[in-house]
Coordinates of C-alpha atoms in Angstrom, one line a residue:
X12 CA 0.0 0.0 0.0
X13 CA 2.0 3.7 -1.2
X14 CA 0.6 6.8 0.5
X15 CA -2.3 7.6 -1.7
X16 CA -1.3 10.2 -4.1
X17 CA -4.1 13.4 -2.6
X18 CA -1.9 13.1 0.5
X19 CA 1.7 12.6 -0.8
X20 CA 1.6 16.7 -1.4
X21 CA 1.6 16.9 2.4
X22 CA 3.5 14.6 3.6
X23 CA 6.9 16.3 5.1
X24 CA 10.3 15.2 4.1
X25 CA 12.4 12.9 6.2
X26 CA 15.0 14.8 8.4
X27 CA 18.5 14.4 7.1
X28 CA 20.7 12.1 8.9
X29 CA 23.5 13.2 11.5
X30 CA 26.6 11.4 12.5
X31 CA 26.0 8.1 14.6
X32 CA 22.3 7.9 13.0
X33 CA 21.6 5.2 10.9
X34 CA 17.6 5.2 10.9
X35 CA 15.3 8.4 10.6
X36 CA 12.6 5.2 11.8
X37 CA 12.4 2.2 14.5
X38 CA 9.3 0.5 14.1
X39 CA 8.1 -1.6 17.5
X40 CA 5.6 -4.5 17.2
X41 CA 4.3 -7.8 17.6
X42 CA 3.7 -10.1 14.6
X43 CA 0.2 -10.1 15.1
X44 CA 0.6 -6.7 13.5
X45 CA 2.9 -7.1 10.6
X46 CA 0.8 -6.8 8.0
X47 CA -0.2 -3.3 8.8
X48 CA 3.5 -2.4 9.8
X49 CA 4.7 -3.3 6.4
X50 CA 1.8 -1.2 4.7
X51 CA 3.5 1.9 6.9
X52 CA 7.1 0.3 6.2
X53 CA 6.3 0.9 1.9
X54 CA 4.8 4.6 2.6
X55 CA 7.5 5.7 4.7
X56 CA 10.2 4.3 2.3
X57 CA 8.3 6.1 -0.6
X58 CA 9.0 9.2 1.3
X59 CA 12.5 8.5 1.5
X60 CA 12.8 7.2 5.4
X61 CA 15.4 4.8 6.2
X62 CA 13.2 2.5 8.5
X63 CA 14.5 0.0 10.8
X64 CA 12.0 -2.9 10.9
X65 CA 13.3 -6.2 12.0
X66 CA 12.5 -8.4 9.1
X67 CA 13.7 -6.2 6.6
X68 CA 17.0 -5.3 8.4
X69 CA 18.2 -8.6 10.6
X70 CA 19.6 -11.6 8.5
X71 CA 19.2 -15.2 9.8
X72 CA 22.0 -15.8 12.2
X73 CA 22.3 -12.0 13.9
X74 CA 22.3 -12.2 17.3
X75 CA 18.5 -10.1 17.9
X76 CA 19.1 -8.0 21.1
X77 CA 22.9 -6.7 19.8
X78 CA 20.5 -5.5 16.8
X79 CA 17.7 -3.8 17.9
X80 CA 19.8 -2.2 20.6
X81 CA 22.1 -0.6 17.9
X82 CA 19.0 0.3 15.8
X83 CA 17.7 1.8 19.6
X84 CA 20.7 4.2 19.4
X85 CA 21.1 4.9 15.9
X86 CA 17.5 6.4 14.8
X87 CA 15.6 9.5 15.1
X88 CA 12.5 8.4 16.0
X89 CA 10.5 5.3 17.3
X90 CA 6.8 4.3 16.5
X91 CA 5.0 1.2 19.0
X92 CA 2.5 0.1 16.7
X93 CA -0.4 -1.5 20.0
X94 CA -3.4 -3.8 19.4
X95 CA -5.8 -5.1 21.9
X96 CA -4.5 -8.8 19.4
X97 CA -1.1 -8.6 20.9
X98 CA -1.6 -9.7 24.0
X99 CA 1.8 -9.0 25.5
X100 CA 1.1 -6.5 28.0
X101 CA 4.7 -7.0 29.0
X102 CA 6.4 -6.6 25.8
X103 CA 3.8 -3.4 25.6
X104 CA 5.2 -1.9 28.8
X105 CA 8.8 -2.4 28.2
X106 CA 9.2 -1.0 24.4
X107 CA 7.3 2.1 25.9
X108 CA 9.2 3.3 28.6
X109 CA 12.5 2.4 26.5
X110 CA 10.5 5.0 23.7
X111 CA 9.4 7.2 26.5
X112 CA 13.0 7.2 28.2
X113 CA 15.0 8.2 24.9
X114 CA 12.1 10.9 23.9
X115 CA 13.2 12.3 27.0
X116 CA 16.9 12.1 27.1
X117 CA 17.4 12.5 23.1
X118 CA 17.4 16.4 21.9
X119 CA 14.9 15.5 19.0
X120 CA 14.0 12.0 19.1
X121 CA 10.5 11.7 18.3
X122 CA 8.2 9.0 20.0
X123 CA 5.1 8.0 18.4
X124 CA 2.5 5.8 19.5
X125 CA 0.2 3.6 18.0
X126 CA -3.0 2.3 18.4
X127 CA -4.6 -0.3 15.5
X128 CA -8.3 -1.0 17.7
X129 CA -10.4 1.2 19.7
X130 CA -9.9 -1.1 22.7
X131 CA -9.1 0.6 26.4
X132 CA -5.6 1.2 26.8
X133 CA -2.7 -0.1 29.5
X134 CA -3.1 1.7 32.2
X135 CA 0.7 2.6 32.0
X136 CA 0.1 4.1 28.5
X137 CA -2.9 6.5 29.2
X138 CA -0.7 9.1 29.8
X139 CA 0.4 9.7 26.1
X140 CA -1.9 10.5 22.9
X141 CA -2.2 7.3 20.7
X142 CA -2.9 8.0 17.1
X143 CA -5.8 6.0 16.6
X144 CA -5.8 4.2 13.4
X145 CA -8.5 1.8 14.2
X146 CA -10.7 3.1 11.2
X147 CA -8.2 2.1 8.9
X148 CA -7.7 -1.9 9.7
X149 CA -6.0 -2.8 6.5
X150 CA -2.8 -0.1 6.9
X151 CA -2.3 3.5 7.5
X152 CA -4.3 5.9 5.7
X153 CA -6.1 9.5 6.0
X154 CA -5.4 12.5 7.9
X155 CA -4.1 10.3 10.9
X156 CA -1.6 8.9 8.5
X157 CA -0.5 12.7 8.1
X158 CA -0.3 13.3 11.7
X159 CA 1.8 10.2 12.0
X160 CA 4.4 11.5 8.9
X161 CA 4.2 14.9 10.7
X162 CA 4.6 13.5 14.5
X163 CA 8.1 11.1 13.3
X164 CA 9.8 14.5 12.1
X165 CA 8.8 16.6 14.8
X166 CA 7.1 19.3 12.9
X167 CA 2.9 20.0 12.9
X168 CA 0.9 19.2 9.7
X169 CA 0.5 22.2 7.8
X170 CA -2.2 22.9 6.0
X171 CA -1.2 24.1 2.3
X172 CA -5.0 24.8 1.0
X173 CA -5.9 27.3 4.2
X174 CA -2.9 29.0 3.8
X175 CA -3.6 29.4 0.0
X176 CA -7.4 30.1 0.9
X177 CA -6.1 33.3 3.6
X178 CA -4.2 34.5 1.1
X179 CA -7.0 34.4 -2.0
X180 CA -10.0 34.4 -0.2
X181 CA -12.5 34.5 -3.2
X182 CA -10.4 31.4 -4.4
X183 CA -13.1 28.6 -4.3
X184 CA -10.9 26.1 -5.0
X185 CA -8.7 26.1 -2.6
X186 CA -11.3 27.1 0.3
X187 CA -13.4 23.8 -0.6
X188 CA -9.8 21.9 -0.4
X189 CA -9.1 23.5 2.8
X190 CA -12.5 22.3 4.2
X191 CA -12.5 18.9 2.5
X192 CA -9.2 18.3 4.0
X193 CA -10.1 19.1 6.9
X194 CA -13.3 16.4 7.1
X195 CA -10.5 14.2 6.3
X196 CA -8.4 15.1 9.6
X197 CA -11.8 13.8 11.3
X198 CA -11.4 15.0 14.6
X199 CA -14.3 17.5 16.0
X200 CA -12.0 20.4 16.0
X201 CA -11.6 20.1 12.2
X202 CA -15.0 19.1 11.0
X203 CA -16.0 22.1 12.8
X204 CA -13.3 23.9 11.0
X205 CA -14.1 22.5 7.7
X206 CA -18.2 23.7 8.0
X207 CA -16.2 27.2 9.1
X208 CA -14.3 26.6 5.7
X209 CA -17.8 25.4 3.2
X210 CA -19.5 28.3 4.6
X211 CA -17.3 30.9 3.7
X212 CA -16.9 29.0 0.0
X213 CA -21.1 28.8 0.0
X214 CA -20.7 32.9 -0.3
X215 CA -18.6 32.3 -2.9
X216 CA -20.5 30.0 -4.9
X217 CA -23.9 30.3 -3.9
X218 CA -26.4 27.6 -3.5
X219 CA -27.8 27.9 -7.1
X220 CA -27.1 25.9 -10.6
X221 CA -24.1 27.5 -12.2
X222 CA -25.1 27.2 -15.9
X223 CA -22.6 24.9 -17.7
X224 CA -20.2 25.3 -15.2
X225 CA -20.8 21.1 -14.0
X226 CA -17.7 22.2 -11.1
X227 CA -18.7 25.5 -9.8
X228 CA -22.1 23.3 -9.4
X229 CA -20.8 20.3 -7.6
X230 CA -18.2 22.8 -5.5
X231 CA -21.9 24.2 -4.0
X232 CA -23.2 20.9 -3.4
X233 CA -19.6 19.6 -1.9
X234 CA -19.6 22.9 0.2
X235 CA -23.4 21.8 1.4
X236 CA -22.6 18.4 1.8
X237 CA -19.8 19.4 4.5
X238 CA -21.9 21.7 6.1
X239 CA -24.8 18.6 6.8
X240 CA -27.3 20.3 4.1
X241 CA -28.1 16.6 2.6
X242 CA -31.0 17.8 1.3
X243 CA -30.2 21.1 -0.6
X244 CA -26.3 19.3 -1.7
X245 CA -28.5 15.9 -3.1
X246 CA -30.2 18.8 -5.2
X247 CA -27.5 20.3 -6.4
X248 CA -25.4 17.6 -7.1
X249 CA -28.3 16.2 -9.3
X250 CA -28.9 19.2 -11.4
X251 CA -24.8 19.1 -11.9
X252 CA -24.9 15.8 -12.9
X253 CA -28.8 16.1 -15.4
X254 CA -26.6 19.2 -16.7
X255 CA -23.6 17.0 -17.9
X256 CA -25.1 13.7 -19.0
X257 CA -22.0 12.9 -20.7
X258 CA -19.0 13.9 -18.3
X259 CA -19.0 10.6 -16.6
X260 CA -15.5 10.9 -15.8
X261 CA -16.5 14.2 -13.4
X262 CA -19.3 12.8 -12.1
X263 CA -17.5 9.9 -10.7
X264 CA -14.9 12.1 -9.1
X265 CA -17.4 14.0 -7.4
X266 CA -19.0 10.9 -6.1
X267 CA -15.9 9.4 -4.9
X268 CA -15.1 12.5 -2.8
X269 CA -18.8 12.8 -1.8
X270 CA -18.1 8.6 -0.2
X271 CA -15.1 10.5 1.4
X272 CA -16.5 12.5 2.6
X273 CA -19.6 11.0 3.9
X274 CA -17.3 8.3 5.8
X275 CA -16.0 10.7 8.1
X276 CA -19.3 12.9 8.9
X277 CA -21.7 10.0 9.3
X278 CA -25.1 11.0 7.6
X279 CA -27.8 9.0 8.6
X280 CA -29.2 6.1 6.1
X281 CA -32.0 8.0 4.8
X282 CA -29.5 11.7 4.5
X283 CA -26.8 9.5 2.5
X284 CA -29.4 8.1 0.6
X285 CA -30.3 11.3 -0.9
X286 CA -26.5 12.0 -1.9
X287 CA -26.6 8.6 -3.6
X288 CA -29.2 8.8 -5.5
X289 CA -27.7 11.6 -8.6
X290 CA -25.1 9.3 -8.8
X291 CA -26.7 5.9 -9.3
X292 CA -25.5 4.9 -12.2
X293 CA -22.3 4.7 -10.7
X294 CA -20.8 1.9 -8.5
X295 CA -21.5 2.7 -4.7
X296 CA -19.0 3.8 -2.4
X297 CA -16.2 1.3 -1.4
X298 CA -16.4 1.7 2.8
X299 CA -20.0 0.7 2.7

């Protein structure tokens, strides 16, 4: 699994290597969990990490302990990928507080954690954030897959669209970016950021029909849909689509965003029923 190409553009470079550092990335985990772990292990590569993950690094025949305790000392910044499946509470405990001891000790080593289920955590472990990627069971994905990238560098995500959106403010484009982007982060802060963001692009664009204009149309309806108007965005989003019978290419962008979309703000049955239904004759959305 690569890091899907909407997110690669920000996603922030690995940090350059100083003397006596071999790894920007140690990876911590129990087999239960390698699938996952090599799904992060191919997108932090892509980016250009050197990642430390035992199976990739230790040959048959090294002693193991000599080689994760050089790995220990020679990277920049550790990840303990958790699961309620590991069921090693021990192993758990340990890998943390080695994590916890060099985030403190290290000028700029970076400790991440990791959670793969919703499940209660350690009691030892409450008193750090996890990032919680248990909507994404399959391998790291979405905004917290940004916050991870951002979190192993040491820098917070920055957020290219807003910026562009506060410095062009009638710019549609970007605004509707800035606010789909932020649905994607998922957390309440931002999807009450990103209906701050579809409002402001709603005086933009209105909540009319833009006459063969099929994008300023759908860009009203995608503003709508963020802001919870099922109703008035189904409209709109149908008139878009009647309008441009032919563009099926467009109209199946716009419906894989509006899936996006919809699977991080939760619309009822009935409410994502009536997004559904201008884009019919089109396959439904993959999550569901």
């Amino acid at each position: 699994m690569g890091l899907p190409s909407e997110w690669l553009q920000f996603a922030p470079k690995p940090r350059g290597l100083s003397d006596g550092e071999k790894w920007n990335v140690f990876l911590s985990y129990r087999s239960v969990s390698r699938t996952w772990v090599l799904n992060l292990y191919d997108v932090l590569r892509e980016l250009g990490h050197k990642v430390f993950i035992d199976q990739c690094v230790l040959k048959v025949g090294d002693p193991l302990i000599k080689g994760l305790q050089s790995a220990l000392n020679t990277r920049q910044a550790g990840v303990l990928i958790w699961s309620s499946a590991t069921g090693d509470s021990e192993w758990v405990e340990r890998e943390y507080e080695v994590l916890e001891k060099l985030s403190m000790e290290k000028p700029g080593f970076q400790f991440v954690p990791v959670k793969l289920d919703a499940s209660k955590l350690p009691a030892f472990a409450e008193r750090r954030i996890f990032l919680d990627f248990s909507s994404y069971p399959d391998g790291p994905n979405g905004g917290e897959l940004l916050r991870l990238l951002h979190a192993i560098v040491g820098a917070p995500p920055r957020d290219h669209y807003a910026e562009a959106f506060e410095a062009a403010q009638d710019d549609y484009y970007t605004g509707i970016n800035a606010a789909a982007k932020s649905v994607f982060l998922g957390t309440d802060e931002d999807l009450r950021r990103a209906a701050s963001y579809a409002e402001r692009v709603q005086a933009i664009v209105g909540t009319s029909a833009h006459r063969e204009d099929y994008w300023k149309t759908a860009t009203a309806a995608e503003a709508l849909l963020i802001q919870k108007r099922y109703e008035e965005a189904a409209r709109l989003y149908e008139t878009a689509v009647s309008a441009a019978r032919s563009e099926t290419g467009s109209h199946k962008t716009t419906w894989k965003q509006a899936c996006r979309l919809m699977e991080k703000l939760h619309p009822t049955a009935e409410e994502r029923a009536l997004i559904r239904k201008p884009f019919e004759h089109l396959p439904d959305c993959d999550y569901i």
